[in-house]
Short mmCIF file of C-alpha atoms and ligand atoms in Angstrom, two decimals:
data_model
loop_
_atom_site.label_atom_id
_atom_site.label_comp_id
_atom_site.label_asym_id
_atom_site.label_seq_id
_atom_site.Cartn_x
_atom_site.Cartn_y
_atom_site.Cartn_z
CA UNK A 63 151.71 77.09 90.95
CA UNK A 64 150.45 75.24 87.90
CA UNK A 65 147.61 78.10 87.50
CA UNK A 66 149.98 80.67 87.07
CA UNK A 67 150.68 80.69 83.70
CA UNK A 68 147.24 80.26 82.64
CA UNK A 69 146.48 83.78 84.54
CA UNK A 70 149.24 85.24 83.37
CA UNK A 71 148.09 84.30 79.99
CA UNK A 72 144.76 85.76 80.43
CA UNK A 73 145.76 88.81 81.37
CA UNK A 74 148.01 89.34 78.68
CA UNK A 75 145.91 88.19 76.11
CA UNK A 76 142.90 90.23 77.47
CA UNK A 77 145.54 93.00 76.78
CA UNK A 78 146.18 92.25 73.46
CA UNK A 79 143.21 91.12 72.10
CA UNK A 80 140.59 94.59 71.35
CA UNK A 81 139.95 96.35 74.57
CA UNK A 82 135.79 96.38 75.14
CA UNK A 83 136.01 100.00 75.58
CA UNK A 84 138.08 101.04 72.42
CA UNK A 85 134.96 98.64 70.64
CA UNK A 86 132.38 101.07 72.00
CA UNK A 87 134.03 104.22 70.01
CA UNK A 88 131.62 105.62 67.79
CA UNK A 89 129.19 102.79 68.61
CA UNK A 90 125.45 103.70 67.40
CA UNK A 91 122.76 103.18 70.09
CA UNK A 92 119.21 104.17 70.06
CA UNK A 93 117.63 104.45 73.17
CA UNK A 94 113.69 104.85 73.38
CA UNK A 95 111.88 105.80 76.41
CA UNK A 96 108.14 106.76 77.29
CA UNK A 97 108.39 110.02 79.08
CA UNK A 98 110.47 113.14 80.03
CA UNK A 99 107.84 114.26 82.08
CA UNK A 100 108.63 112.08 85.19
CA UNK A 101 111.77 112.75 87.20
CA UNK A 102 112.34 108.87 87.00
CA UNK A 103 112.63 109.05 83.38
CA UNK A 104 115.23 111.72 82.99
CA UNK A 105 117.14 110.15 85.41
CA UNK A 106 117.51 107.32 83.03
CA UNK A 107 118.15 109.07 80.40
CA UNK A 108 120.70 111.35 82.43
CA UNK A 109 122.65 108.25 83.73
CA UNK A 110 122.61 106.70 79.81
CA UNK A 111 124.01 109.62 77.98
CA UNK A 112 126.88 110.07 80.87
CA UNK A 113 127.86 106.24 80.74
CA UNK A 114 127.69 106.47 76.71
CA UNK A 115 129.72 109.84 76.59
CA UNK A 116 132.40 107.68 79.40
CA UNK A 117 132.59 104.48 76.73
CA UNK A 118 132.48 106.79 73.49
CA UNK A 119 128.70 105.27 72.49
CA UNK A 120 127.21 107.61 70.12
CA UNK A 121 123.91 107.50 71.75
CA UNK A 122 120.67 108.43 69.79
CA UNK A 123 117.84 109.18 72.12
CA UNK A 124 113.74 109.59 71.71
CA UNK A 125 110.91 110.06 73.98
CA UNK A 126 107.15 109.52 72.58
CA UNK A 127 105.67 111.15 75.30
CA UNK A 128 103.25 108.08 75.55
CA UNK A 129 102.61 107.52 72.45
CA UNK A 130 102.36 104.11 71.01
CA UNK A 131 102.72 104.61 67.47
CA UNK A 132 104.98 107.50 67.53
CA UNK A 133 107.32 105.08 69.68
CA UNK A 134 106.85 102.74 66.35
CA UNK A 135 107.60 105.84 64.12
CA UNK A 136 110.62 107.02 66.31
CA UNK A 137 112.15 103.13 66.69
CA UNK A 138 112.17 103.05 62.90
CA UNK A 139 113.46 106.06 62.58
CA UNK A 140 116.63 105.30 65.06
CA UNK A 141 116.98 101.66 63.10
CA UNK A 142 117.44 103.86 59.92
CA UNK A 143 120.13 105.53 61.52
CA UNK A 144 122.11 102.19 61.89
CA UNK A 145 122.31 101.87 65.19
CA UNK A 146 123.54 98.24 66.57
CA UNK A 147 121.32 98.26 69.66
CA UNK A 148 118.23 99.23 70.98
CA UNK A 149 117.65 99.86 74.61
CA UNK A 150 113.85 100.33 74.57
CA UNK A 151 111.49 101.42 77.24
CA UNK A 152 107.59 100.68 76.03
CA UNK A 153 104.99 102.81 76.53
CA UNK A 154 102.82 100.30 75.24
CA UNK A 155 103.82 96.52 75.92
CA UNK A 156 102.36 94.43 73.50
CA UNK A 157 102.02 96.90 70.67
CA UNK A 158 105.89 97.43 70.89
CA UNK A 159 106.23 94.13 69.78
CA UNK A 160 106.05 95.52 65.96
CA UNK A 161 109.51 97.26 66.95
CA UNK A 162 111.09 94.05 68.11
CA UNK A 163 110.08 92.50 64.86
CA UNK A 164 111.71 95.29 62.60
CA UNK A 165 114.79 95.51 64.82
CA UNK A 166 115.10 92.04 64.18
CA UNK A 167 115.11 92.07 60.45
CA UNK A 168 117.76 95.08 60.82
CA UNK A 169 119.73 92.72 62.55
CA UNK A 170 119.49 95.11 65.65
CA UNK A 171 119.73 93.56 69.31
CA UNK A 172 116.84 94.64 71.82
CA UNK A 173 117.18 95.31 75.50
CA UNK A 174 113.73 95.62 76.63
CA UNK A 175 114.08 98.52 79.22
CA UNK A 176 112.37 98.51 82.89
CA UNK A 177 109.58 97.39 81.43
CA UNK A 178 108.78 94.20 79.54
CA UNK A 179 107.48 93.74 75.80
CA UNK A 180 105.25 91.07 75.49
CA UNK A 181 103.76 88.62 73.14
CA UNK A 182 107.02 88.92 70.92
CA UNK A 183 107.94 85.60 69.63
CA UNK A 184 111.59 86.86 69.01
CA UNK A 185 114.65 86.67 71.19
CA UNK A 186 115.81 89.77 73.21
CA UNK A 187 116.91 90.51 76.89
CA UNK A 188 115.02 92.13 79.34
CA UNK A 189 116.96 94.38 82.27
CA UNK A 190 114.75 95.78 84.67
CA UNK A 191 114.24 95.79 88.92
CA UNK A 192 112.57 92.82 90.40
CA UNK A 193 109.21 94.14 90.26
CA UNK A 194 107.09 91.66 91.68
CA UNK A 195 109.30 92.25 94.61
CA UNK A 196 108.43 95.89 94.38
CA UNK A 197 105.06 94.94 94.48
CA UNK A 198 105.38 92.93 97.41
CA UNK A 199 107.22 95.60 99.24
CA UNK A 200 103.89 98.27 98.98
CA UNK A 201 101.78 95.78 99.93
CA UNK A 202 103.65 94.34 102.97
CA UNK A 203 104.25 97.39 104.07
CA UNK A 204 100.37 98.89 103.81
CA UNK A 205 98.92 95.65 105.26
CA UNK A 206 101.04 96.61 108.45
CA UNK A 207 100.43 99.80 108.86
CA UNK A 208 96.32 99.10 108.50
CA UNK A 209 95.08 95.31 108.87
CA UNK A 210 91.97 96.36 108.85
CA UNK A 211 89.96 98.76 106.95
CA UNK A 212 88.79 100.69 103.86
CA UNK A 213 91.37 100.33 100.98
CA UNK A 214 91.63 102.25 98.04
CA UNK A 215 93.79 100.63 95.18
CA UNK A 216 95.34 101.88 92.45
CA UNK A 217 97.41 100.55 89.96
CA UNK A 218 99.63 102.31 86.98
CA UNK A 219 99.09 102.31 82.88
CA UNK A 220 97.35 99.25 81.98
CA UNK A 221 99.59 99.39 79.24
CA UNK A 222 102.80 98.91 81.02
CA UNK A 223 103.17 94.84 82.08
CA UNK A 224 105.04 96.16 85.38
CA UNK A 225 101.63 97.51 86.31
CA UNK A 226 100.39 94.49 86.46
CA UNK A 227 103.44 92.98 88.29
CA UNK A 228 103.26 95.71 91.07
CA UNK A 229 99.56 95.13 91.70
CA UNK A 230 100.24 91.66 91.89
CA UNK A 231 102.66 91.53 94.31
CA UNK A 232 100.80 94.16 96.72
CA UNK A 233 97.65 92.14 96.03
CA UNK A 234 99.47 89.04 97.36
CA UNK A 235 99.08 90.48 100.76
CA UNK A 236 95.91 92.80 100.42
CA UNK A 237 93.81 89.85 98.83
CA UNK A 238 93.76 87.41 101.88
CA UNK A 239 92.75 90.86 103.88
CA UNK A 240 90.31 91.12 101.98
CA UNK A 241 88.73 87.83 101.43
CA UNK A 242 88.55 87.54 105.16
CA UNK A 243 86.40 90.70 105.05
CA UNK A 244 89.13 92.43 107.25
CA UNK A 245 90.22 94.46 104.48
CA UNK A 246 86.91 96.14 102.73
CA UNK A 247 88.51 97.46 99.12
CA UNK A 248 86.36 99.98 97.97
CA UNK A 249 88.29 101.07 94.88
CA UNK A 250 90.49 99.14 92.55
CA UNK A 251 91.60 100.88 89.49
CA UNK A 252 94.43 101.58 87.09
CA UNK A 253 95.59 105.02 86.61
CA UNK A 254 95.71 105.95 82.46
CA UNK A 255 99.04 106.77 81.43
CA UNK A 256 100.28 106.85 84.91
CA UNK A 257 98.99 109.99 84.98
CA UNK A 258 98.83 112.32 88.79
CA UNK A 259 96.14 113.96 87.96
CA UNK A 260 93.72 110.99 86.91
CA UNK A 261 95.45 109.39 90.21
CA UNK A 262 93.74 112.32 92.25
CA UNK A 263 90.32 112.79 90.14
CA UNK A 264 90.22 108.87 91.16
CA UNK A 265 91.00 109.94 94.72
CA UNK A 266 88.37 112.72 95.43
CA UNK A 267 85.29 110.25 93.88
CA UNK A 268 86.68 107.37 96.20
CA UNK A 269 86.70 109.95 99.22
CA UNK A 270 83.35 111.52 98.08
CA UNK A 271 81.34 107.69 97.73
CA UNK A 272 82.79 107.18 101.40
CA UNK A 273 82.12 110.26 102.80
CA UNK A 274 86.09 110.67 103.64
CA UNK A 275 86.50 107.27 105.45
CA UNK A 276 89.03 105.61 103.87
CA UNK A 277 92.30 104.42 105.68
CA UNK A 278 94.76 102.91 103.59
CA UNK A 279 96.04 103.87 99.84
CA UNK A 280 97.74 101.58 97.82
CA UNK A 281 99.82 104.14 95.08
CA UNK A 282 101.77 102.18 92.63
CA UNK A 283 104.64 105.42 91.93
CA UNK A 284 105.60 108.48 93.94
CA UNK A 285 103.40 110.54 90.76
CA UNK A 286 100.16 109.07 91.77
CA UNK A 287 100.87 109.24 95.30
CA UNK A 288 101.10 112.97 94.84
CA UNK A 289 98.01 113.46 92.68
CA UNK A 290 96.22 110.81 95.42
CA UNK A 291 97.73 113.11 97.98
CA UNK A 292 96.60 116.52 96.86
CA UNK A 293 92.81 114.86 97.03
CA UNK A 294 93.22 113.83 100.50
CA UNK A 295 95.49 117.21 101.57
CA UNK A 296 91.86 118.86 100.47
CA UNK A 297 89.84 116.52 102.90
CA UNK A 298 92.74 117.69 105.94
CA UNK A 299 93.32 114.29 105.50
CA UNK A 300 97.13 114.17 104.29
CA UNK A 301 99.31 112.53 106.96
CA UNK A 302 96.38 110.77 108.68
CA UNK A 303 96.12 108.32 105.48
CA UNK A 304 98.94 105.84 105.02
CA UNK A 305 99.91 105.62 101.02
CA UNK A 306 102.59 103.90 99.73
CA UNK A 307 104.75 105.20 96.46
CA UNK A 308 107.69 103.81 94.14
CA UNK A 309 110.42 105.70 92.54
CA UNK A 310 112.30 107.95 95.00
CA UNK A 311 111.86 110.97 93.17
CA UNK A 312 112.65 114.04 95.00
CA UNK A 313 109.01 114.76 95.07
CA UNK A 314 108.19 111.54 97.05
CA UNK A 315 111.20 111.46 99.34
CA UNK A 316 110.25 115.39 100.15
CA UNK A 317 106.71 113.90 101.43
CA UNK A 318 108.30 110.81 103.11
CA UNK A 319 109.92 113.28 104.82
CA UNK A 320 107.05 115.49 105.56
CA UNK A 321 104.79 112.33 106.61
CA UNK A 322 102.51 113.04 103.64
CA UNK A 323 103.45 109.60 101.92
CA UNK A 324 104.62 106.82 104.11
CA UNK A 325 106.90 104.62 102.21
CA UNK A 326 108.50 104.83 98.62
CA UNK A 327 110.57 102.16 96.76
CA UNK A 328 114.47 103.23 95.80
CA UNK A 329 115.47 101.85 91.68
CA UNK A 330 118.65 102.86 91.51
CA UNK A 331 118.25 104.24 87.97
CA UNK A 332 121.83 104.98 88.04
CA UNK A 333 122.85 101.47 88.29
CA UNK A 334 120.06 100.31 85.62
CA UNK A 335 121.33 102.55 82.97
CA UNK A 336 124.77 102.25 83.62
CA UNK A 337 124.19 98.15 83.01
CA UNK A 338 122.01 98.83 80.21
CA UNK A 339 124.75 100.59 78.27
CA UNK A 340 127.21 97.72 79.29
CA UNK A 341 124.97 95.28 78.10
CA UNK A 342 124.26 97.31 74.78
CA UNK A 343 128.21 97.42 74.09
CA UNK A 344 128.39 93.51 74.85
CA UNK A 345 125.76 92.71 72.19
CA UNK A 346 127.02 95.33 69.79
CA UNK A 347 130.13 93.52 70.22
CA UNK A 348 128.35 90.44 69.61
CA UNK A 349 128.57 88.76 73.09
CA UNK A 350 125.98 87.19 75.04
CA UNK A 351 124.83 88.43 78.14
CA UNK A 352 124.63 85.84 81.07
CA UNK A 353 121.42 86.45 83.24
CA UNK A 354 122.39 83.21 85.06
CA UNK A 355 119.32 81.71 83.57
CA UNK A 356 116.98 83.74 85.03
CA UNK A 357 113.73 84.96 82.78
CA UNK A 358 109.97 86.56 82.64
CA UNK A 359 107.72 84.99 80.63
CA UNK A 360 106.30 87.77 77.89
CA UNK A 361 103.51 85.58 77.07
CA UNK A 362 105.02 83.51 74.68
CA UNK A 363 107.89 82.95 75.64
CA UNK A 364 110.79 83.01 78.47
CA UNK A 365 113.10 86.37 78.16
CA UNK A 366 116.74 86.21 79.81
CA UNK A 367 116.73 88.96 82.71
CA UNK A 368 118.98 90.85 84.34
CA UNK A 369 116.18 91.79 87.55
CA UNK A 370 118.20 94.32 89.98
CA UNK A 371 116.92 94.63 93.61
CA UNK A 372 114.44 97.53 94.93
CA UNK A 373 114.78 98.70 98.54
CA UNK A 374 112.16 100.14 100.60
CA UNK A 375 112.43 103.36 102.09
CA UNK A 376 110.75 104.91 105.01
CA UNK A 377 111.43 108.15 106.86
CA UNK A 378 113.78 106.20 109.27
CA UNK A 379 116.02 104.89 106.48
CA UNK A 380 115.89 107.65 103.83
CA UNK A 381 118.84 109.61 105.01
CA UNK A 382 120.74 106.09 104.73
CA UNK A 383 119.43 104.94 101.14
CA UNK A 384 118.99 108.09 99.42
CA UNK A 385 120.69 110.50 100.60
CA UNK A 386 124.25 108.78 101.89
CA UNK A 387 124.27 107.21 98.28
CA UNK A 388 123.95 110.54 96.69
CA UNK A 389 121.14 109.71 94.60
CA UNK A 390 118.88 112.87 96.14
CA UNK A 391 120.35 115.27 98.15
CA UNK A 392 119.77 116.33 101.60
CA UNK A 393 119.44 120.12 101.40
CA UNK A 394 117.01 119.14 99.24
CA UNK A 395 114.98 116.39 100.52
CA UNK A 396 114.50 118.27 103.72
CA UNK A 397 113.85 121.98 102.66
CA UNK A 398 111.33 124.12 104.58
C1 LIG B 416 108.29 102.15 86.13
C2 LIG B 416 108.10 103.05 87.33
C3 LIG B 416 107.44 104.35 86.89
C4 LIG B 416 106.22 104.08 86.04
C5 LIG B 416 105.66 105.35 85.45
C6 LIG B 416 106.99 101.94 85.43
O1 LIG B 416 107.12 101.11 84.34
O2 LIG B 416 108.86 100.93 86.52
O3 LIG B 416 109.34 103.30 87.92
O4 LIG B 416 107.06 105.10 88.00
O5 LIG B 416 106.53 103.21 84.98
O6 LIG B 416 106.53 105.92 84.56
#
């Protein structure tokens, strides 16, 4: 009974006071992102212009098309603009701290997007996937499929920190493999730029030094899978090889399908982007954002994250992750 009022007030005041959404109208947000070229990155960018156009943000968006300094170039450009917020994807982690620094002294917040900034001694959130977990999930899932055996391993950009975190967590299960001699890894190498076709190239000279024999493929995304996959589709050995992916792209989930790729990892890129614009209008609005003191270390010091689950999908669960949810659809995923 006593708590009544209190509620009551609440709710009336929450009325009266400035609605969040009204606050977003005509907001200015820059948004910065590495790539169009990946399905996973237009997704992003699909989901942020459709939750900004919802909430009246006047989104500004660039892509550097992996291009350190042109990211530096573009981020200036969009702080010139006057936007409030920047929701910023790196192509290059530590060099994208410069952009954090002029943000900064343009009083501009800084979501750092998917993928972490490092070595910035400045404050800004991070919102990403957990992607040590992601990690984790790849290399659980290879390790079971093939205990034993010749590994290849790749891992993505060396200049993306989530690189690192994904070959991490795999590595947390392939290592003791392979220091027990059970696991003999015969290739361990990041892929430039995440790049297919320098995932395949990488691919044919492993098969070619082992004269084929090689039965397990740690991919760190569903784009190097493929360009890993078209190297051992040449061999006749596509199917027969168990490779993990990431990403869900239609791509991947086709071969998942198909038996080509045997796992991939679901980010729901619809529920990242939609948060990051949330987030953006809370600190354009000048409100924290609670990440229930959780954090990644950049290298100098702890950020505040907002880490969002992955899920790992598998032929027998596909239908149920990604196609019941809507995210790919099935005509598609399962065409002839
Ligand atoms: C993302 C992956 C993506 C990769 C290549 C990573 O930072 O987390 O989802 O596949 O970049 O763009």
């Amino acid at each position: 009974m006593k708590r009544l009022p209190a509620v009551f007030l609440a709710v009336i005041s929450s009325f009266l006071v400035a609605p969040p959404l009204a606050q977003a109208k005509g907001v200015k947000i820059g948004l910065s992102l590495p790539t169009q070229r990946e399905e996973r990155w237009v997704k992003d960018r699909q989901t942020m212009e459709a939750e900004a156009k919802k909430r009246g943000v006047d989104l500004r968006v660039q892509v550097t098309d992996n291009d350190a300094s042109k990211q530096v170039a573009q981020c200036e450009n969009l702080i010139s603009q006057g936007i409030k917020v920047l929701v910023l994807a790196p192509h290059d982690a530590s060099s994208a701290s410069v952009i954090i620094d002029k943000a900064s002294k343009a009083g501009i917040k800084v979501i750092s997007y998917d993928r972490l900034v490092l070595d910035s001694p400045l404050d800004y959130y991070y919102l990403s996937f957990d992607n040590l977990k992601v990690g984790e999930l790849q290399g659980q899932f290879i390790t079971s499929k093939v205990s034993k055996g010749t590994y290849v391993v790749l891992a993505g950009s060396p200049t993306d920190n989530n690189a690192k975190l994904f070959r991490e967590g795999a590595m947390k299960y392939i290592k003791p493999l392979a220091d027990k001699g059970d696991i003999k890894i015969v290739m361990d190498q990041f892929v430039k730029d995440w790049q297919p076709s320098e995932a395949q190239k990488l691919m044919e000279q492993a098969l070619t030094a082992n004269s084929n024999k090689i039965d397990a493929v740690l991919a760190p995304n569903d784009g190097t899978a493929g360009g890993a996959i078209q190297a051992l589709a040449a061999q006749g050995l596509a199917g027969k090889v168990p490779i993990t992916g990431q990403d869900a792209e239609l791509s991947g989930a086709i071969r998942v399908a198909q038996g080509t790729q045997s796992m991939t990892v679901f980010k729901d890129t619809r529920e990242l982007g939609k948060r990051a614009i949330e987030m953006a209008i809370d600190l354009a609005d000048g409100k924290p954002i609670d990440t229930q003191g959780r954090t990644v270390f950049n290298n100098k010091k702890p950020i505040p994250s907002v880490l969002l689950e992955p899920v790992i999908v598998t032929k027998d669960n596909l239908d149920d992750v990604l196609v019941k949810s809507g995210y790919l659809k099935k005509g598609q995923v399962y065409r002839k």
